[in-house]
Short mmCIF file of C-alpha atoms and ligand atoms in Angstrom, two decimals:
data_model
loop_
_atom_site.label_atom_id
_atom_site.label_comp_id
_atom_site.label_asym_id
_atom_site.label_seq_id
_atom_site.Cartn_x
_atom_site.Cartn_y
_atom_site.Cartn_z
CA UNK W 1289 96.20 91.19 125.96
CA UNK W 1290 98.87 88.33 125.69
CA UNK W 1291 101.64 89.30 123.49
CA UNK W 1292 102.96 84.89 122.79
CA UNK W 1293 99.96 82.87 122.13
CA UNK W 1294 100.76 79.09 121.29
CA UNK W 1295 97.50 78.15 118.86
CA UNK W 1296 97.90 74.43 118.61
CA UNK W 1297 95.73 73.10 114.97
CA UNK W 1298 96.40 76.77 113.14
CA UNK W 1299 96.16 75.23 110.19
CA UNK W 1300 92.64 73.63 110.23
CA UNK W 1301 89.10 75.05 109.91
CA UNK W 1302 88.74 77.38 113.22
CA UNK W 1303 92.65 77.57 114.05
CA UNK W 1304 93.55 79.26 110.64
CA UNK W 1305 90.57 81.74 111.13
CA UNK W 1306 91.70 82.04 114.58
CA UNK W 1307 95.56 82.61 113.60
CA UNK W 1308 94.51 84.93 110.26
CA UNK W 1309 92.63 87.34 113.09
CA UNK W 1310 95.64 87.13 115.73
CA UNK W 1311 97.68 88.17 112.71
CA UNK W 1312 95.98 90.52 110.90
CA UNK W 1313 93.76 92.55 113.41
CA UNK W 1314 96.20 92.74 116.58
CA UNK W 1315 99.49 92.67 117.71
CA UNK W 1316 100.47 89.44 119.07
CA UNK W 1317 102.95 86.95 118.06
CA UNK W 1318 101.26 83.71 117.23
CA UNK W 1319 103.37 79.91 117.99
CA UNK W 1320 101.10 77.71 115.50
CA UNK W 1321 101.53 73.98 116.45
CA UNK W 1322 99.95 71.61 113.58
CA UNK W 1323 100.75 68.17 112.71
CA UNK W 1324 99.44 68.84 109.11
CA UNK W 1325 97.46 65.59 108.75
CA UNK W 1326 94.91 65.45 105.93
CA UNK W 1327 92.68 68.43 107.48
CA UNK W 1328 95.04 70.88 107.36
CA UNK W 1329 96.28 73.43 104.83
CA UNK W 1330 98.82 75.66 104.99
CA UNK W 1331 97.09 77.56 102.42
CA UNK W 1332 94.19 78.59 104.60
CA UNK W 1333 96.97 81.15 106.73
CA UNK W 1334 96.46 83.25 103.78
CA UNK W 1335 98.79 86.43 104.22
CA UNK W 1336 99.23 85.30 108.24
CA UNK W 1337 101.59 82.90 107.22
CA UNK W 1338 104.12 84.64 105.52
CA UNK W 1339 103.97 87.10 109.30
CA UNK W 1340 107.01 87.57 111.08
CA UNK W 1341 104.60 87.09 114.32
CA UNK W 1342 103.26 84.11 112.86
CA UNK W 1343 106.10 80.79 114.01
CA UNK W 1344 104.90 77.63 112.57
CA UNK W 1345 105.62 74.02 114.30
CA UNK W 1346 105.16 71.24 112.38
CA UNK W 1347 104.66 68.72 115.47
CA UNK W 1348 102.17 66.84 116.78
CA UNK W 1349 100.93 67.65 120.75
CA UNK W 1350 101.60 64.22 121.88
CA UNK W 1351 105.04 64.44 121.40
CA UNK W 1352 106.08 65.52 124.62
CA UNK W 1353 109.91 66.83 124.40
CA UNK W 1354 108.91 68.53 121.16
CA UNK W 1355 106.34 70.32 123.29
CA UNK W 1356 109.14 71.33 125.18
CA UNK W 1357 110.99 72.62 123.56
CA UNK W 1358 108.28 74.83 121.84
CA UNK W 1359 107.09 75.91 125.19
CA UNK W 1360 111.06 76.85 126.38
CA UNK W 1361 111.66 78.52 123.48
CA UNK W 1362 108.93 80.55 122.38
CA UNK W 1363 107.52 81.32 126.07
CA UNK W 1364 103.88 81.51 125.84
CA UNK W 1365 101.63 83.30 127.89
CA UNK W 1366 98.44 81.19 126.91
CA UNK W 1367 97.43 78.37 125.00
CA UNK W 1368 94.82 78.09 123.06
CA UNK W 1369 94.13 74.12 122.05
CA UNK W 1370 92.61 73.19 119.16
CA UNK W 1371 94.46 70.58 117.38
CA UNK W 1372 91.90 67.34 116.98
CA UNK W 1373 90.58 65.08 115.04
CA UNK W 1374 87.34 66.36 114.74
CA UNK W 1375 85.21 64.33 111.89
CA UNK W 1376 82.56 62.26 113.39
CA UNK W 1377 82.33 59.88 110.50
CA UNK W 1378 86.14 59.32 110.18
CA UNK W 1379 85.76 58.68 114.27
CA UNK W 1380 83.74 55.47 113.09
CA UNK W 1381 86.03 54.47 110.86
CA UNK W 1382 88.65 54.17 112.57
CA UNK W 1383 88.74 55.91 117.05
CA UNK W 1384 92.27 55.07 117.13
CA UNK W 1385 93.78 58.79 116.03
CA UNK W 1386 90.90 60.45 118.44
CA UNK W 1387 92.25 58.40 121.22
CA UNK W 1388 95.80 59.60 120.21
CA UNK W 1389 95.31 62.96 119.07
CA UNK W 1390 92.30 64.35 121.35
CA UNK W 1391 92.73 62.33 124.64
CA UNK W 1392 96.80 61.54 124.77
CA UNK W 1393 97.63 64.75 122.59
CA UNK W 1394 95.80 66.86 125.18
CA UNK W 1395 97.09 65.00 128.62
CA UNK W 1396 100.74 65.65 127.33
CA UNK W 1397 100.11 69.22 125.99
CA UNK W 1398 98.96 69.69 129.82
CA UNK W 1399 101.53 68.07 131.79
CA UNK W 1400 103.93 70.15 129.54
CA UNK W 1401 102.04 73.31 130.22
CA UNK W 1402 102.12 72.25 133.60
CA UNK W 1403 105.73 71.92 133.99
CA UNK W 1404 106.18 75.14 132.11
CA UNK W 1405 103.36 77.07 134.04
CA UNK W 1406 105.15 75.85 137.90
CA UNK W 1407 108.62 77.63 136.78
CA UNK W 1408 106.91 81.12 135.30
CA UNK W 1409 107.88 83.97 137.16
CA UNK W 1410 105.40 85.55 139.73
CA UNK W 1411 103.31 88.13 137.23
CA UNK W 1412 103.48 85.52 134.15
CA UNK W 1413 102.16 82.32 136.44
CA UNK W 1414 98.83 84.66 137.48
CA UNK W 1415 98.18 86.03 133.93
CA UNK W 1416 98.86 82.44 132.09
CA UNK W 1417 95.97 80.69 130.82
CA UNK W 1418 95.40 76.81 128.99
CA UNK W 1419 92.12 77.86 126.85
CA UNK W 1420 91.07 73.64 125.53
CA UNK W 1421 88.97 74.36 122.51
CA UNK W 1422 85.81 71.55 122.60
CA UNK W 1423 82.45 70.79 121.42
CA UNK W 1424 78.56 70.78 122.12
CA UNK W 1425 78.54 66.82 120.99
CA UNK W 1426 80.43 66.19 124.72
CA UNK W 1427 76.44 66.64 126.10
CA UNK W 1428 75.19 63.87 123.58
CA UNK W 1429 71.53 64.64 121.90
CA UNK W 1430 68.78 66.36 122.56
CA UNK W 1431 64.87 65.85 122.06
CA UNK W 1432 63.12 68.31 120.41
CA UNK W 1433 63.24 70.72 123.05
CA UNK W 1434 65.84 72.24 125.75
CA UNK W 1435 69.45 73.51 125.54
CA UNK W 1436 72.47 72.66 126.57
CA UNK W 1437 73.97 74.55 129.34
CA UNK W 1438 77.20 74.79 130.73
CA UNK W 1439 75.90 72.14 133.67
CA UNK W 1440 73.64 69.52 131.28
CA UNK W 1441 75.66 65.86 131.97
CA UNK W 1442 78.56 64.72 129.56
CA UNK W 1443 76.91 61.68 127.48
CA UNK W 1444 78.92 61.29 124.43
CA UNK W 1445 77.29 59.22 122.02
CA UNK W 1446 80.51 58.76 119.03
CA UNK W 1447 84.24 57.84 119.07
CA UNK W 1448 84.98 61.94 118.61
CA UNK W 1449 82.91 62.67 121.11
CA UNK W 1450 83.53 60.44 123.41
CA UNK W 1451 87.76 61.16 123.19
CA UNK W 1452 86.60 65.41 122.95
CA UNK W 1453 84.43 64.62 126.81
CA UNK W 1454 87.70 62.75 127.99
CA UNK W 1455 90.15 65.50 126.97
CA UNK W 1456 87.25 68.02 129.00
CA UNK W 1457 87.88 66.01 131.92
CA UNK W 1458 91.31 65.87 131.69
CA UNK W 1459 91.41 69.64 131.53
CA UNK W 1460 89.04 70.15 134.42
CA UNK W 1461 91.50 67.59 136.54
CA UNK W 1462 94.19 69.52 136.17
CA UNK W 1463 92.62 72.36 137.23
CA UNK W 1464 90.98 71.04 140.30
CA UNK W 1465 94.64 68.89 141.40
CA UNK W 1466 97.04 71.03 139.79
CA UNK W 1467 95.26 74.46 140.07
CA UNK W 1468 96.76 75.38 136.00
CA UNK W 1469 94.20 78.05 135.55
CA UNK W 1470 91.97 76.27 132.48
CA UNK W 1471 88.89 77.46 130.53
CA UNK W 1472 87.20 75.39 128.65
CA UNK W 1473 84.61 76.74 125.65
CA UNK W 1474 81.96 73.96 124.06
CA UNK W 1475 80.71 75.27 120.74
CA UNK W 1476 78.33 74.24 118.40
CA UNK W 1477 78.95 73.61 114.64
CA UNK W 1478 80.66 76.07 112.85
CA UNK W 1479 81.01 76.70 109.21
CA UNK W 1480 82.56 79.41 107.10
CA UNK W 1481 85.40 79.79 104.30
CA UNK W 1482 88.36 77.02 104.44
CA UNK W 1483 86.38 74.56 106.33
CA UNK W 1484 87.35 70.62 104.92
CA UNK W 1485 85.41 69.53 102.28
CA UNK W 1486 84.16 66.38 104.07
CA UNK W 1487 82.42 68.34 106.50
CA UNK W 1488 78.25 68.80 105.83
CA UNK W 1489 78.19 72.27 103.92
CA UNK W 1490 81.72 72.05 102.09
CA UNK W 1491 80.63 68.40 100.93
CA UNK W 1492 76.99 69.88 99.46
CA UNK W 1493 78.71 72.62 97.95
CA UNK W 1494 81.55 70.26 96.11
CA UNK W 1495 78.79 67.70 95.23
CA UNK W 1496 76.28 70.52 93.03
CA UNK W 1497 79.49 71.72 91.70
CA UNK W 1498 80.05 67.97 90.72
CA UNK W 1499 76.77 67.44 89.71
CA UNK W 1500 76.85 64.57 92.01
CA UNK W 1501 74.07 63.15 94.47
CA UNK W 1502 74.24 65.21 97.54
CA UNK W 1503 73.92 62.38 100.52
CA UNK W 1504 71.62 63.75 103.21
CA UNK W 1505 71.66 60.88 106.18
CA UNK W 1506 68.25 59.50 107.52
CA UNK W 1507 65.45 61.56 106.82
CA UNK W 1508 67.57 64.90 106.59
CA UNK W 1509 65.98 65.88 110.29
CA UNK W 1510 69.16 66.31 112.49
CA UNK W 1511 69.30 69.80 113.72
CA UNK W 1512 72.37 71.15 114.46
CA UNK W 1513 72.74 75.06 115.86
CA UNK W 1514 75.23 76.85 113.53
CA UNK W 1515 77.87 79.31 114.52
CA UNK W 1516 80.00 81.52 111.78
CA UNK W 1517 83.38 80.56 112.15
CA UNK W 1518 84.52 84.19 112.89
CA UNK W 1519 82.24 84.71 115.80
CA UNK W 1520 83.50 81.55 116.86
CA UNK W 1521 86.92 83.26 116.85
CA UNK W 1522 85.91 86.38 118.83
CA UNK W 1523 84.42 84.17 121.58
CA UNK W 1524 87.52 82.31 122.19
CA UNK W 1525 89.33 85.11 121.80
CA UNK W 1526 87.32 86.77 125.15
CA UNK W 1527 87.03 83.58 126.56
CA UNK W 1528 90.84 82.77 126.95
CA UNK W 1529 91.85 86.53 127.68
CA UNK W 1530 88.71 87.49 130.12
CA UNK W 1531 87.20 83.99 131.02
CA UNK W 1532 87.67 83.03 134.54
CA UNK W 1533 90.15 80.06 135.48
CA UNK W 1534 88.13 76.88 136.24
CA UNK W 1535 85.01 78.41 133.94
CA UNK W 1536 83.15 76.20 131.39
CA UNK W 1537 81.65 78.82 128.44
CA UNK W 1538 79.11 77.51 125.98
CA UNK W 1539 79.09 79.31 122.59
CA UNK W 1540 76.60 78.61 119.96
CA UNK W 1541 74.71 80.15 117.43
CA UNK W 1542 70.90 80.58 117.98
CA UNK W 1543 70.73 79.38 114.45
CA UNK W 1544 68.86 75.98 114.65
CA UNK W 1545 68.33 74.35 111.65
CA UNK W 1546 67.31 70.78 110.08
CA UNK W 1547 70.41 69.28 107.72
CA UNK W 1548 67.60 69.49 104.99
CA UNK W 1549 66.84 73.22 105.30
CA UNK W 1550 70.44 73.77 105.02
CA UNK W 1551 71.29 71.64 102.32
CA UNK W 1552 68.22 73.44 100.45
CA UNK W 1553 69.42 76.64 101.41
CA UNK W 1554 72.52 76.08 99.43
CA UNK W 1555 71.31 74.91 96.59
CA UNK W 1556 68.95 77.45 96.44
CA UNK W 1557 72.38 80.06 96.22
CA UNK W 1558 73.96 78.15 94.30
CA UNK W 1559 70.59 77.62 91.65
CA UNK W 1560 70.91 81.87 91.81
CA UNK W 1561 75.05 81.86 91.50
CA UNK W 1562 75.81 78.95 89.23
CA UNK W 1563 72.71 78.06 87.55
CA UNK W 1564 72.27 74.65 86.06
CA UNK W 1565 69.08 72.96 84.10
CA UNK W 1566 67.03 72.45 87.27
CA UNK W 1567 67.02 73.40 90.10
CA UNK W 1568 70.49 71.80 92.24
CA UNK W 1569 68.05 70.53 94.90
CA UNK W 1570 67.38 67.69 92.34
CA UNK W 1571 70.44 65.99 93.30
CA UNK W 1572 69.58 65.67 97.05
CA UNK W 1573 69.95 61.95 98.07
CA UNK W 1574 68.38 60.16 101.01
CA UNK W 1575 71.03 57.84 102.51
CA UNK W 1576 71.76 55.83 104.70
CA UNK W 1577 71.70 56.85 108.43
CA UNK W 1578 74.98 57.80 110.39
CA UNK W 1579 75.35 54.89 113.31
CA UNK W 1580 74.51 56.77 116.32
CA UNK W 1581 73.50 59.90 114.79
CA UNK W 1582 72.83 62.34 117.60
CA UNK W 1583 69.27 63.95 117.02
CA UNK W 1584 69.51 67.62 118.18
CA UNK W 1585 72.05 69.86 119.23
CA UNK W 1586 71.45 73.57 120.39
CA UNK W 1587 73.49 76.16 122.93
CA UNK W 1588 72.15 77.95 125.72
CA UNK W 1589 75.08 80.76 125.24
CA UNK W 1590 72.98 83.18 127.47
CA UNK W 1591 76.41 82.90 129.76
CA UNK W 1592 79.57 83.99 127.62
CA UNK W 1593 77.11 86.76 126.52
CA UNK W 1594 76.14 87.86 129.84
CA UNK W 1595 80.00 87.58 131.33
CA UNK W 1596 81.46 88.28 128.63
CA UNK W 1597 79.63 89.92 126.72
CA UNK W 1598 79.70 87.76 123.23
CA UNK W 1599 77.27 88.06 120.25
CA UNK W 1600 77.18 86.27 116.85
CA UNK W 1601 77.32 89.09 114.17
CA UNK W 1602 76.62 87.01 111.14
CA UNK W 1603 72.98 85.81 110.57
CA UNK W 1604 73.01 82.17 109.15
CA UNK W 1605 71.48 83.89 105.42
CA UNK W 1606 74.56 86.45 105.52
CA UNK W 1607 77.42 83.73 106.63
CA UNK W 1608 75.91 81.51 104.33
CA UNK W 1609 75.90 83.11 100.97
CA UNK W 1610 79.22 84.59 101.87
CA UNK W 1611 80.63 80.90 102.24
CA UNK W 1612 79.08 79.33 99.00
CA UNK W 1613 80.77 82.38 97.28
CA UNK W 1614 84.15 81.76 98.87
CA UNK W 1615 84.03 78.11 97.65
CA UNK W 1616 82.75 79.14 94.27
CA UNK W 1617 85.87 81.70 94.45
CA UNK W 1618 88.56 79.16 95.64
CA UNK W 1619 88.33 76.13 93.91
CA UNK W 1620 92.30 75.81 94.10
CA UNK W 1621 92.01 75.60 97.45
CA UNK W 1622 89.10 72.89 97.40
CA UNK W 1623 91.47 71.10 94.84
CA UNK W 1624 94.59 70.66 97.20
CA UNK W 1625 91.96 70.02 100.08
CA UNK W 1626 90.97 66.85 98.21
CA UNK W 1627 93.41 65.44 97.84
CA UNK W 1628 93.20 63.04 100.19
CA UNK W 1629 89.48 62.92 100.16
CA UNK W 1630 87.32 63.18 96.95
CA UNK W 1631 84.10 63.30 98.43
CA UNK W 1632 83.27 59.65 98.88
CA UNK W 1633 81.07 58.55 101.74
CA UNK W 1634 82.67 57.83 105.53
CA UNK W 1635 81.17 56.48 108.72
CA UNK W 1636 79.73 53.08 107.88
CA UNK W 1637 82.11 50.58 109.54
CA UNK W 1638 80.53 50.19 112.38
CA UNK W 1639 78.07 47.56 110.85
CA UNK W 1640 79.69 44.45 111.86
P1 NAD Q 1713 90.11 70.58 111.68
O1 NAD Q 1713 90.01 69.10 111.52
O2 NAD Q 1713 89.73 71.45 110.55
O3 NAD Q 1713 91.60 70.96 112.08
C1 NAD Q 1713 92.32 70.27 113.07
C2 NAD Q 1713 93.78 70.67 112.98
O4 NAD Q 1713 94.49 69.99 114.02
C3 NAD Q 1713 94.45 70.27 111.65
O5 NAD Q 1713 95.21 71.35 111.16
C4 NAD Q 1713 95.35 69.10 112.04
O6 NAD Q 1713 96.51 68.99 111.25
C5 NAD Q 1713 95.69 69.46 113.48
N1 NAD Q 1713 96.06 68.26 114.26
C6 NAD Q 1713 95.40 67.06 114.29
N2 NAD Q 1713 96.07 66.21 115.09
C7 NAD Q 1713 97.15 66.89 115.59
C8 NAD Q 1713 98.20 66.55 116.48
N3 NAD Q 1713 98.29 65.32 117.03
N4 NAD Q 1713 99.12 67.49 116.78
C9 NAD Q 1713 99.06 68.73 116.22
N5 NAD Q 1713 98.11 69.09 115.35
C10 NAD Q 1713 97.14 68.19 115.05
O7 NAD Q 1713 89.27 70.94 112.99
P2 NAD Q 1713 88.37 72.22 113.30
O8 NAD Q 1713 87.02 71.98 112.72
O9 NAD Q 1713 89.14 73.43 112.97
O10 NAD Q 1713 88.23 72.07 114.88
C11 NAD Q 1713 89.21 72.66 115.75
C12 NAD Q 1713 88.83 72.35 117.18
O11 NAD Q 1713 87.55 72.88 117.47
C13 NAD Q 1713 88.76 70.86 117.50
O12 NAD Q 1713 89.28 70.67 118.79
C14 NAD Q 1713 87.27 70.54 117.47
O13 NAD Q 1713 86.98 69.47 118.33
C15 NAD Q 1713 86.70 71.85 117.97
N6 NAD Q 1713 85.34 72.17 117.49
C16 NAD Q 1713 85.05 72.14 116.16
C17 NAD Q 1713 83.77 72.51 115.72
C18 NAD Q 1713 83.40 72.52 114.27
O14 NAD Q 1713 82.21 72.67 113.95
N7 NAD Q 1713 84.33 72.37 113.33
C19 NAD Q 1713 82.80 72.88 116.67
C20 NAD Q 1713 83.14 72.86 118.03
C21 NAD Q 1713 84.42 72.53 118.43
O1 DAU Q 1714 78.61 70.25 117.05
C1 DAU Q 1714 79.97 70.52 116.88
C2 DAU Q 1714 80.59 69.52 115.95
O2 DAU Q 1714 80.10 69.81 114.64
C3 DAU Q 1714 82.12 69.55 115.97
O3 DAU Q 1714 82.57 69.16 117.24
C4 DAU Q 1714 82.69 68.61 114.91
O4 DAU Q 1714 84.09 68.72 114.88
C5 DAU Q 1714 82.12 69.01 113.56
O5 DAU Q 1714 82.59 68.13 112.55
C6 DAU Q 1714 80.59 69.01 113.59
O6 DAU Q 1714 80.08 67.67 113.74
P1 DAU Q 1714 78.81 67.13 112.90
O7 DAU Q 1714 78.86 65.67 112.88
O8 DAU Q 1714 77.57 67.80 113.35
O9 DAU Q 1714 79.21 67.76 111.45
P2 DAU Q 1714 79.09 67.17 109.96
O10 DAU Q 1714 79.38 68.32 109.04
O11 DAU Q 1714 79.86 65.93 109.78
O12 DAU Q 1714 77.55 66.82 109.85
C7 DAU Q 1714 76.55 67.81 110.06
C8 DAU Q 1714 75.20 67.10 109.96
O13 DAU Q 1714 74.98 66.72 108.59
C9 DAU Q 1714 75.11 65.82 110.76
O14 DAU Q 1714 73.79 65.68 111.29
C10 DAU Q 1714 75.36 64.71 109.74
C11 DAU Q 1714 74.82 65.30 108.45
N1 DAU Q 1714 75.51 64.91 107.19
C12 DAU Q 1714 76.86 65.02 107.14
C13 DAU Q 1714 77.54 64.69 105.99
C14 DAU Q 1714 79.05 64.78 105.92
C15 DAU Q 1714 74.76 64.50 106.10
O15 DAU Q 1714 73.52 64.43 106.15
N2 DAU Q 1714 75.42 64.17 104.96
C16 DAU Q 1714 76.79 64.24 104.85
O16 DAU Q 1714 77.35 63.88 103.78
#
């Protein structure tokens, strides 16, 4: 195991899950680069933060001599990349922080590694790796059957995808020109406690709690494959300390499901843990499509579990139930999330 890992967005969804299990259940120092822009909360390090292994950099990756600097002083031994924007609706709003963040922010957190990487010592240069954290949506949508594999063609169909498949590239072309020994991991969509509000389950949960209409886009008949946020952690965690330079390593969930089922599947908890007059599936609300809302996703992850030998441990029942009763139990938290966000509807300025 590494003993410096540089975690860049450790104070978002996956990275504070990711730094809160570096912290708590082994014994490596953790360098946690974050920007802090709306999606993060410092809160969500829990007891990690206050760590003596846990350093916290408020910068943001594209700032190259702060990058540095980081990288001189602290002297990691791998990266694990995760800073992004990474809402799909804000993308539509407004591309030019995905360009920024997830294309630039990731060229200049390589070149730095890079630079870094080329003046390590003999035993550190072998072991070092850059682990770039990414996304199923790079492969675009699929029909109603198949799987993405780690070889299915890059056809991003949003402004967050589109800047997630460049930043893949990028990473690959550094490996192939540069040889910095890169793995890459493409996950499906993960959900779990401290997860932003505006994202799909967060948002259903805040809206019953509301008693506000809960938007489902289209006809509610997107399927997305979902992934507990702490098996997402243990497969990055093999993939960037086992995973072979060079490597591409899909991770999803086996845990297809239509947006409707799951927003049903939450109210029904929530009917059972906070009842109201009827049932909270009342409020569901047919609205108006996402523009270029991707039909399917689902993993073929039969390669990180044969390799590596990763398994989700949470069914999607368990991880649910345990999430709507973390967000029942941390409504502080949801408050200082929303701050900058109360819930109100993104994603529709793309009609001219
Ligand atoms: P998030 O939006 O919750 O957190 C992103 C974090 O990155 C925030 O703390 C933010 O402050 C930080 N950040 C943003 N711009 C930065 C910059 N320029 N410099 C430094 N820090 C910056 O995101 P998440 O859901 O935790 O996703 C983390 C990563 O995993 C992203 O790369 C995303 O593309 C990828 N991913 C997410 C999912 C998912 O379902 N959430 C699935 C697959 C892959
Ligand atoms: O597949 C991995 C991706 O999953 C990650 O790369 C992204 O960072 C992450 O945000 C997520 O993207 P999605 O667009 O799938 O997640 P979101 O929670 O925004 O939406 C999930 C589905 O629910 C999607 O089909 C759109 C729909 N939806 C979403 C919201 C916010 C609704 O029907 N109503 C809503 O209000």
């Amino acid at each position: 195991m590494f003993k410096v890992f540089l975690v860049t967005g450790g104070a978002g969804f996956i990275g504070s899950a990711l730094v809160r299990h570096l912290i708590a259940d082994t014994d490596v120092t953790v360098v946690n680069v974050d920007k802090l822009t709306y999606a993060a909360n410092l809160t969500s390090l829990a007891d990690a933060g206050d760590s003596e292994r846990h350093i916290f950099c408020h910068a943001d990756v594209a700032d190259r001599q702060k990058m540095r600097d980081i990288f001189a002083q602290y002297r990691p031994e791998a990266v694990l990349h995760l800073a992004a924007e990474s809402h799909v609706d804000r993308s539509i709003d407004g591309p030019r922080d995905f360009i920024d963040t997830n294309i630039v922010g990731t060229y200049t957190l390589l070149e730095v590694a890079r630079e870094y990487w080329n003046r390590l010592d003999a035993e550190t240069h072998n072991r070092f790796r850059f682990h770039h954290v990414s996304t199923d949506e790079v492969y675009g949508s699929l029909g109603q059957t198949g799987f993405f594999t780690e070889t299915t063609p890059y056809s991003p169909n949003s402004p967050y995808s589109a800047s997630k498949a460049a930043s893949d590239h990028l990473v690959r072309a550094w490996r192939e020109t540069y040889g910095l020994p890169t793995v890459i991991s493409n996950c499906s969509n993960n959900y779990g406690p401290y997860q932003h509000p505006e994202k799909l389950i967060p948002l259903v949960i805040h809206k019953v709690l509301e008693g506000e209409p809960i938007p489902v886009y289209g006809k509610g008949d997107n399927v997305r494959d979902w992934l507990y946020v702490e098996d997402h952690v243990q497969a990055l965690l093999m993939i960037a300390t086992r995973g072979k330079p060079g490597e591409v390593y899909n991770v999803g969930g086996e845990n297809e499901k239509q947006n409707i089922e799951v927003v049903r599947a939450i109210c029904s908890i929530l009917d059972e843990l906070k009842p109201g007059k009827g049932s909270h599936a009342d409020l569901i609300t047919f609205v108006e499509d996402r523009p270029g809302h991707d039909r399917r996703y689902a993993i073929d992850a039969s390669k990180i579990s044969a390799e590596l030998g990763w398994q989700p441990a949470e069914s999607f029942a368990s991880g649910l139930r345990k999430t709507v009763s973390w967000y029942l139990d941390n409504q502080d938290w949801c408050r200082t999330a929303m701050k900058n966000y109360q819930g109100q509807r993104l994603g529709l300025k793309a009609a001219p």
